[in-house]
Amino acid sequence: MNPKVDTLLSSTINWKPEMEKLRTVILQCALVEDIKWGQPCYTFNNSNVVLIHGFKEYCAVLFFKGALLKDNDNVLIQQSENVQAARQMRFTSLDQILAIEKTLKTYVYEAIEVEKAGLKVELKKHTDLVFPAEFQNKLDQNIPLKTAFEALTPGRQRAYNLFFSQPKQAKTREARVEKTIPQILEGKGLND
Protein backbone atom coordinates (compact mmCIF):
# COMPACT_ATOMS: atom_id res chain seq x y z
CA MET A 1 0.00 0.00 0.00
CA ASN A 2 1.32 3.36 -1.03
CA PRO A 3 0.78 6.09 1.62
CA LYS A 4 0.12 8.63 -1.16
CA VAL A 5 -2.91 6.58 -2.19
CA ASP A 6 -4.09 6.53 1.46
CA THR A 7 -3.98 10.33 1.44
CA LEU A 8 -5.73 10.54 -1.92
CA LEU A 9 -8.54 8.21 -0.92
CA SER A 10 -9.02 9.89 2.46
CA SER A 11 -9.82 13.12 0.61
CA THR A 12 -12.12 11.42 -1.90
CA ILE A 13 -15.72 12.56 -1.56
CA ASN A 14 -17.55 10.41 -4.10
CA TRP A 15 -17.15 6.63 -4.25
CA LYS A 16 -14.80 6.38 -1.26
CA PRO A 17 -15.98 2.93 0.02
CA GLU A 18 -16.12 1.58 -3.53
CA MET A 19 -12.64 2.84 -4.42
CA GLU A 20 -11.19 1.47 -1.18
CA LYS A 21 -12.67 -1.95 -1.95
CA LEU A 22 -11.35 -1.86 -5.53
CA ARG A 23 -7.94 -0.98 -4.13
CA THR A 24 -8.02 -3.94 -1.74
CA VAL A 25 -8.98 -6.36 -4.52
CA ILE A 26 -6.34 -5.08 -6.93
CA LEU A 27 -3.57 -5.14 -4.32
CA GLN A 28 -4.27 -8.84 -3.80
CA CYS A 29 -3.04 -9.32 -7.37
CA ALA A 30 0.57 -8.34 -6.49
CA LEU A 31 0.76 -5.09 -8.44
CA VAL A 32 2.75 -2.00 -7.45
CA GLU A 33 0.58 0.91 -6.32
CA ASP A 34 1.25 4.52 -7.24
CA ILE A 35 -0.58 7.69 -8.23
CA LYS A 36 -0.67 8.71 -11.87
CA TRP A 37 -2.93 11.33 -13.43
CA GLY A 38 -4.21 12.03 -9.91
CA GLN A 39 -5.63 8.49 -9.59
CA PRO A 40 -4.52 5.22 -7.96
CA CYS A 41 -2.57 3.36 -10.64
CA TYR A 42 -1.25 -0.21 -10.49
CA THR A 43 1.77 -1.41 -12.44
CA PHE A 44 3.68 -4.57 -13.26
CA ASN A 45 7.40 -4.16 -14.11
CA ASN A 46 6.82 -0.40 -14.45
CA SER A 47 4.05 -0.90 -17.03
CA ASN A 48 0.58 0.45 -16.29
CA VAL A 49 -1.97 -2.34 -15.87
CA VAL A 50 -5.03 -0.82 -14.18
CA LEU A 51 -6.21 2.50 -12.78
CA ILE A 52 -9.05 3.28 -10.38
CA HIS A 53 -10.99 6.44 -11.09
CA GLY A 54 -14.26 8.03 -10.08
CA PHE A 55 -16.76 9.91 -12.16
CA LYS A 56 -20.04 11.60 -11.34
CA GLU A 57 -22.25 8.60 -12.15
CA TYR A 58 -19.84 5.73 -11.42
CA CYS A 59 -16.37 4.63 -10.36
CA ALA A 60 -14.32 2.35 -12.55
CA VAL A 61 -11.30 0.16 -12.98
CA LEU A 62 -9.59 1.07 -16.23
CA PHE A 63 -7.59 -1.66 -17.96
CA PHE A 64 -4.93 0.06 -20.06
CA LYS A 65 -4.84 -2.78 -22.60
CA GLY A 66 -8.43 -3.86 -22.06
CA ALA A 67 -8.98 -4.35 -25.78
CA LEU A 68 -6.67 -7.39 -25.53
CA LEU A 69 -8.65 -9.05 -22.73
CA LYS A 70 -11.07 -11.86 -23.58
CA ASP A 71 -14.03 -10.29 -21.69
CA ASN A 72 -15.88 -13.62 -21.41
CA ASP A 73 -18.25 -12.04 -18.88
CA ASN A 74 -18.99 -9.06 -21.13
CA VAL A 75 -18.27 -6.50 -18.40
CA LEU A 76 -15.74 -4.24 -20.14
CA ILE A 77 -16.87 -0.93 -21.57
CA GLN A 78 -15.17 1.17 -24.23
CA GLN A 79 -15.39 4.76 -22.93
CA SER A 80 -15.92 6.29 -26.36
CA GLU A 81 -15.40 5.41 -30.00
CA ASN A 82 -12.08 7.28 -29.91
CA VAL A 83 -10.59 5.07 -27.17
CA GLN A 84 -8.77 2.19 -28.83
CA ALA A 85 -6.83 0.32 -26.13
CA ALA A 86 -8.38 0.97 -22.71
CA ARG A 87 -11.56 -0.58 -21.34
CA GLN A 88 -13.43 0.09 -18.10
CA MET A 89 -15.25 -2.05 -15.61
CA ARG A 90 -17.83 0.31 -14.06
CA PHE A 91 -19.48 0.22 -10.64
CA THR A 92 -22.29 2.19 -9.01
CA SER A 93 -22.33 0.48 -5.60
CA LEU A 94 -20.20 -1.46 -3.16
CA ASP A 95 -22.56 -4.43 -3.50
CA GLN A 96 -21.89 -4.51 -7.23
CA ILE A 97 -18.14 -4.76 -6.57
CA LEU A 98 -18.62 -7.50 -3.97
CA ALA A 99 -20.75 -9.49 -6.41
CA ILE A 100 -18.11 -9.37 -9.15
CA GLU A 101 -14.94 -9.44 -7.01
CA LYS A 102 -13.77 -12.83 -8.29
CA THR A 103 -14.33 -11.78 -11.91
CA LEU A 104 -12.45 -8.54 -11.32
CA LYS A 105 -9.43 -10.46 -10.00
CA THR A 106 -9.55 -12.78 -13.02
CA TYR A 107 -9.47 -9.78 -15.36
CA VAL A 108 -6.60 -8.15 -13.44
CA TYR A 109 -4.59 -11.38 -13.61
CA GLU A 110 -5.30 -11.63 -17.33
CA ALA A 111 -4.13 -8.01 -17.77
CA ILE A 112 -0.91 -8.91 -15.93
CA GLU A 113 -0.40 -11.85 -18.32
CA VAL A 114 -0.87 -9.48 -21.26
CA GLU A 115 1.96 -7.34 -19.83
CA LYS A 116 4.18 -10.35 -19.16
CA ALA A 117 3.71 -11.46 -22.78
CA GLY A 118 4.64 -7.98 -24.02
CA LEU A 119 1.45 -7.72 -26.08
CA LYS A 120 0.60 -4.40 -27.70
CA VAL A 121 -2.74 -3.06 -28.87
CA GLU A 122 -2.60 -2.59 -32.61
CA LEU A 123 -3.89 0.93 -32.99
CA LYS A 124 -5.94 1.81 -36.03
CA LYS A 125 -4.47 4.49 -38.23
CA HIS A 126 -6.53 7.62 -38.15
CA THR A 127 -7.72 8.67 -41.52
CA ASP A 128 -7.02 12.19 -42.67
CA LEU A 129 -8.90 14.69 -40.58
CA VAL A 130 -11.89 16.38 -42.13
CA PHE A 131 -12.22 19.83 -40.64
CA PRO A 132 -15.42 21.83 -40.30
CA ALA A 133 -15.66 24.58 -42.92
CA GLU A 134 -15.14 27.30 -40.31
CA PHE A 135 -11.69 25.96 -39.46
CA GLN A 136 -10.71 24.87 -42.97
CA ASN A 137 -11.40 28.41 -44.24
CA LYS A 138 -9.10 29.85 -41.56
CA LEU A 139 -6.37 27.36 -42.50
CA ASP A 140 -6.71 28.28 -46.17
CA GLN A 141 -6.53 32.04 -45.46
CA ASN A 142 -3.89 32.07 -42.74
CA ILE A 143 -0.58 30.39 -43.71
CA PRO A 144 1.08 30.90 -40.26
CA LEU A 145 -1.97 29.24 -38.64
CA LYS A 146 -1.80 26.32 -41.07
CA THR A 147 1.94 25.90 -40.44
CA ALA A 148 1.49 26.03 -36.66
CA PHE A 149 -1.41 23.56 -36.79
CA GLU A 150 0.52 21.09 -38.95
CA ALA A 151 3.43 21.27 -36.47
CA LEU A 152 1.16 20.00 -33.65
CA THR A 153 1.18 16.32 -32.76
CA PRO A 154 -1.54 14.20 -34.40
CA GLY A 155 -3.28 13.82 -31.05
CA ARG A 156 -3.46 17.57 -30.55
CA GLN A 157 -4.74 18.02 -34.09
CA ARG A 158 -7.49 15.44 -33.46
CA ALA A 159 -8.42 17.11 -30.16
CA TYR A 160 -8.87 20.46 -31.89
CA ASN A 161 -10.82 18.84 -34.71
CA LEU A 162 -13.20 17.15 -32.28
CA PHE A 163 -13.60 20.42 -30.35
CA PHE A 164 -14.37 22.36 -33.53
CA SER A 165 -16.71 19.70 -34.95
CA GLN A 166 -18.92 19.16 -31.89
CA PRO A 167 -21.23 22.22 -32.03
CA LYS A 168 -24.24 22.03 -34.30
CA GLN A 169 -24.38 25.75 -34.96
CA ALA A 170 -21.87 27.38 -37.31
CA LYS A 171 -21.74 30.42 -35.03
CA THR A 172 -20.50 28.28 -32.12
CA ARG A 173 -17.95 26.48 -34.31
CA GLU A 174 -16.66 29.85 -35.56
CA ALA A 175 -16.38 31.16 -31.98
CA ARG A 176 -14.38 28.09 -30.92
CA VAL A 177 -12.01 28.47 -33.86
CA GLU A 178 -11.45 32.19 -33.16
CA LYS A 179 -10.90 31.56 -29.45
CA THR A 180 -8.19 28.93 -30.03
CA ILE A 181 -6.21 30.54 -32.86
CA PRO A 182 -3.72 32.23 -30.47
CA GLN A 183 -3.19 28.93 -28.67
CA ILE A 184 -2.50 27.09 -31.94
CA LEU A 185 -0.08 29.80 -33.05
CA GLU A 186 1.81 29.30 -29.77
CA GLY A 187 2.13 25.58 -30.57
CA LYS A 188 -0.12 24.53 -27.71
CA GLY A 189 -2.70 21.78 -27.61
CA LEU A 190 -6.32 22.35 -26.68
CA ASN A 191 -5.75 21.51 -23.00
CA ASP A 192 -2.17 22.83 -22.58
CSV table of C-alpha atoms in Angstrom, one decimal:
chain,number,residue,atom,x,y,z
A,1,MET,CA,0.0,0.0,0.0
A,2,ASN,CA,1.3,3.4,-1.0
A,3,PRO,CA,0.8,6.1,1.6
A,4,LYS,CA,0.1,8.6,-1.2
A,5,VAL,CA,-2.9,6.6,-2.2
A,6,ASP,CA,-4.1,6.5,1.5
A,7,THR,CA,-4.0,10.3,1.4
A,8,LEU,CA,-5.7,10.5,-1.9
A,9,LEU,CA,-8.5,8.2,-0.9
A,10,SER,CA,-9.0,9.9,2.5
A,11,SER,CA,-9.8,13.1,0.6
A,12,THR,CA,-12.1,11.4,-1.9
A,13,ILE,CA,-15.7,12.6,-1.6
A,14,ASN,CA,-17.5,10.4,-4.1
A,15,TRP,CA,-17.1,6.6,-4.3
A,16,LYS,CA,-14.8,6.4,-1.3
A,17,PRO,CA,-16.0,2.9,0.0
A,18,GLU,CA,-16.1,1.6,-3.5
A,19,MET,CA,-12.6,2.8,-4.4
A,20,GLU,CA,-11.2,1.5,-1.2
A,21,LYS,CA,-12.7,-2.0,-2.0
A,22,LEU,CA,-11.4,-1.9,-5.5
A,23,ARG,CA,-7.9,-1.0,-4.1
A,24,THR,CA,-8.0,-3.9,-1.7
A,25,VAL,CA,-9.0,-6.4,-4.5
A,26,ILE,CA,-6.3,-5.1,-6.9
A,27,LEU,CA,-3.6,-5.1,-4.3
A,28,GLN,CA,-4.3,-8.8,-3.8
A,29,CYS,CA,-3.0,-9.3,-7.4
A,30,ALA,CA,0.6,-8.3,-6.5
A,31,LEU,CA,0.8,-5.1,-8.4
A,32,VAL,CA,2.7,-2.0,-7.4
A,33,GLU,CA,0.6,0.9,-6.3
A,34,ASP,CA,1.3,4.5,-7.2
A,35,ILE,CA,-0.6,7.7,-8.2
A,36,LYS,CA,-0.7,8.7,-11.9
A,37,TRP,CA,-2.9,11.3,-13.4
A,38,GLY,CA,-4.2,12.0,-9.9
A,39,GLN,CA,-5.6,8.5,-9.6
A,40,PRO,CA,-4.5,5.2,-8.0
A,41,CYS,CA,-2.6,3.4,-10.6
A,42,TYR,CA,-1.3,-0.2,-10.5
A,43,THR,CA,1.8,-1.4,-12.4
A,44,PHE,CA,3.7,-4.6,-13.3
A,45,ASN,CA,7.4,-4.2,-14.1
A,46,ASN,CA,6.8,-0.4,-14.4
A,47,SER,CA,4.1,-0.9,-17.0
A,48,ASN,CA,0.6,0.4,-16.3
A,49,VAL,CA,-2.0,-2.3,-15.9
A,50,VAL,CA,-5.0,-0.8,-14.2
A,51,LEU,CA,-6.2,2.5,-12.8
A,52,ILE,CA,-9.0,3.3,-10.4
A,53,HIS,CA,-11.0,6.4,-11.1
A,54,GLY,CA,-14.3,8.0,-10.1
A,55,PHE,CA,-16.8,9.9,-12.2
A,56,LYS,CA,-20.0,11.6,-11.3
A,57,GLU,CA,-22.2,8.6,-12.1
A,58,TYR,CA,-19.8,5.7,-11.4
A,59,CYS,CA,-16.4,4.6,-10.4
A,60,ALA,CA,-14.3,2.3,-12.5
A,61,VAL,CA,-11.3,0.2,-13.0
A,62,LEU,CA,-9.6,1.1,-16.2
A,63,PHE,CA,-7.6,-1.7,-18.0
A,64,PHE,CA,-4.9,0.1,-20.1
A,65,LYS,CA,-4.8,-2.8,-22.6
A,66,GLY,CA,-8.4,-3.9,-22.1
A,67,ALA,CA,-9.0,-4.4,-25.8
A,68,LEU,CA,-6.7,-7.4,-25.5
A,69,LEU,CA,-8.7,-9.0,-22.7
A,70,LYS,CA,-11.1,-11.9,-23.6
A,71,ASP,CA,-14.0,-10.3,-21.7
A,72,ASN,CA,-15.9,-13.6,-21.4
A,73,ASP,CA,-18.3,-12.0,-18.9
A,74,ASN,CA,-19.0,-9.1,-21.1
A,75,VAL,CA,-18.3,-6.5,-18.4
A,76,LEU,CA,-15.7,-4.2,-20.1
A,77,ILE,CA,-16.9,-0.9,-21.6
A,78,GLN,CA,-15.2,1.2,-24.2
A,79,GLN,CA,-15.4,4.8,-22.9
A,80,SER,CA,-15.9,6.3,-26.4
A,81,GLU,CA,-15.4,5.4,-30.0
A,82,ASN,CA,-12.1,7.3,-29.9
A,83,VAL,CA,-10.6,5.1,-27.2
A,84,GLN,CA,-8.8,2.2,-28.8
A,85,ALA,CA,-6.8,0.3,-26.1
A,86,ALA,CA,-8.4,1.0,-22.7
A,87,ARG,CA,-11.6,-0.6,-21.3
A,88,GLN,CA,-13.4,0.1,-18.1
A,89,MET,CA,-15.3,-2.0,-15.6
A,90,ARG,CA,-17.8,0.3,-14.1
A,91,PHE,CA,-19.5,0.2,-10.6
A,92,THR,CA,-22.3,2.2,-9.0
A,93,SER,CA,-22.3,0.5,-5.6
A,94,LEU,CA,-20.2,-1.5,-3.2
A,95,ASP,CA,-22.6,-4.4,-3.5
A,96,GLN,CA,-21.9,-4.5,-7.2
A,97,ILE,CA,-18.1,-4.8,-6.6
A,98,LEU,CA,-18.6,-7.5,-4.0
A,99,ALA,CA,-20.8,-9.5,-6.4
A,100,ILE,CA,-18.1,-9.4,-9.1
A,101,GLU,CA,-14.9,-9.4,-7.0
A,102,LYS,CA,-13.8,-12.8,-8.3
A,103,THR,CA,-14.3,-11.8,-11.9
A,104,LEU,CA,-12.4,-8.5,-11.3
A,105,LYS,CA,-9.4,-10.5,-10.0
A,106,THR,CA,-9.6,-12.8,-13.0
A,107,TYR,CA,-9.5,-9.8,-15.4
A,108,VAL,CA,-6.6,-8.1,-13.4
A,109,TYR,CA,-4.6,-11.4,-13.6
A,110,GLU,CA,-5.3,-11.6,-17.3
A,111,ALA,CA,-4.1,-8.0,-17.8
A,112,ILE,CA,-0.9,-8.9,-15.9
A,113,GLU,CA,-0.4,-11.9,-18.3
A,114,VAL,CA,-0.9,-9.5,-21.3
A,115,GLU,CA,2.0,-7.3,-19.8
A,116,LYS,CA,4.2,-10.4,-19.2
A,117,ALA,CA,3.7,-11.5,-22.8
A,118,GLY,CA,4.6,-8.0,-24.0
A,119,LEU,CA,1.5,-7.7,-26.1
A,120,LYS,CA,0.6,-4.4,-27.7
A,121,VAL,CA,-2.7,-3.1,-28.9
A,122,GLU,CA,-2.6,-2.6,-32.6
A,123,LEU,CA,-3.9,0.9,-33.0
A,124,LYS,CA,-5.9,1.8,-36.0
A,125,LYS,CA,-4.5,4.5,-38.2
A,126,HIS,CA,-6.5,7.6,-38.1
A,127,THR,CA,-7.7,8.7,-41.5
A,128,ASP,CA,-7.0,12.2,-42.7
A,129,LEU,CA,-8.9,14.7,-40.6
A,130,VAL,CA,-11.9,16.4,-42.1
A,131,PHE,CA,-12.2,19.8,-40.6
A,132,PRO,CA,-15.4,21.8,-40.3
A,133,ALA,CA,-15.7,24.6,-42.9
A,134,GLU,CA,-15.1,27.3,-40.3
A,135,PHE,CA,-11.7,26.0,-39.5
A,136,GLN,CA,-10.7,24.9,-43.0
A,137,ASN,CA,-11.4,28.4,-44.2
A,138,LYS,CA,-9.1,29.8,-41.6
A,139,LEU,CA,-6.4,27.4,-42.5
A,140,ASP,CA,-6.7,28.3,-46.2
A,141,GLN,CA,-6.5,32.0,-45.5
A,142,ASN,CA,-3.9,32.1,-42.7
A,143,ILE,CA,-0.6,30.4,-43.7
A,144,PRO,CA,1.1,30.9,-40.3
A,145,LEU,CA,-2.0,29.2,-38.6
A,146,LYS,CA,-1.8,26.3,-41.1
A,147,THR,CA,1.9,25.9,-40.4
A,148,ALA,CA,1.5,26.0,-36.7
A,149,PHE,CA,-1.4,23.6,-36.8
A,150,GLU,CA,0.5,21.1,-38.9
A,151,ALA,CA,3.4,21.3,-36.5
A,152,LEU,CA,1.2,20.0,-33.7
A,153,THR,CA,1.2,16.3,-32.8
A,154,PRO,CA,-1.5,14.2,-34.4
A,155,GLY,CA,-3.3,13.8,-31.0
A,156,ARG,CA,-3.5,17.6,-30.5
A,157,GLN,CA,-4.7,18.0,-34.1
A,158,ARG,CA,-7.5,15.4,-33.5
A,159,ALA,CA,-8.4,17.1,-30.2
A,160,TYR,CA,-8.9,20.5,-31.9
A,161,ASN,CA,-10.8,18.8,-34.7
A,162,LEU,CA,-13.2,17.2,-32.3
A,163,PHE,CA,-13.6,20.4,-30.4
A,164,PHE,CA,-14.4,22.4,-33.5
A,165,SER,CA,-16.7,19.7,-34.9
A,166,GLN,CA,-18.9,19.2,-31.9
A,167,PRO,CA,-21.2,22.2,-32.0
A,168,LYS,CA,-24.2,22.0,-34.3
A,169,GLN,CA,-24.4,25.8,-35.0
A,170,ALA,CA,-21.9,27.4,-37.3
A,171,LYS,CA,-21.7,30.4,-35.0
A,172,THR,CA,-20.5,28.3,-32.1
A,173,ARG,CA,-18.0,26.5,-34.3
A,174,GLU,CA,-16.7,29.8,-35.6
A,175,ALA,CA,-16.4,31.2,-32.0
A,176,ARG,CA,-14.4,28.1,-30.9
A,177,VAL,CA,-12.0,28.5,-33.9
A,178,GLU,CA,-11.5,32.2,-33.2
A,179,LYS,CA,-10.9,31.6,-29.4
A,180,THR,CA,-8.2,28.9,-30.0
A,181,ILE,CA,-6.2,30.5,-32.9
A,182,PRO,CA,-3.7,32.2,-30.5
A,183,GLN,CA,-3.2,28.9,-28.7
A,184,ILE,CA,-2.5,27.1,-31.9
A,185,LEU,CA,-0.1,29.8,-33.1
A,186,GLU,CA,1.8,29.3,-29.8
A,187,GLY,CA,2.1,25.6,-30.6
A,188,LYS,CA,-0.1,24.5,-27.7
A,189,GLY,CA,-2.7,21.8,-27.6
A,190,LEU,CA,-6.3,22.4,-26.7
A,191,ASN,CA,-5.7,21.5,-23.0
A,192,ASP,CA,-2.2,22.8,-22.6
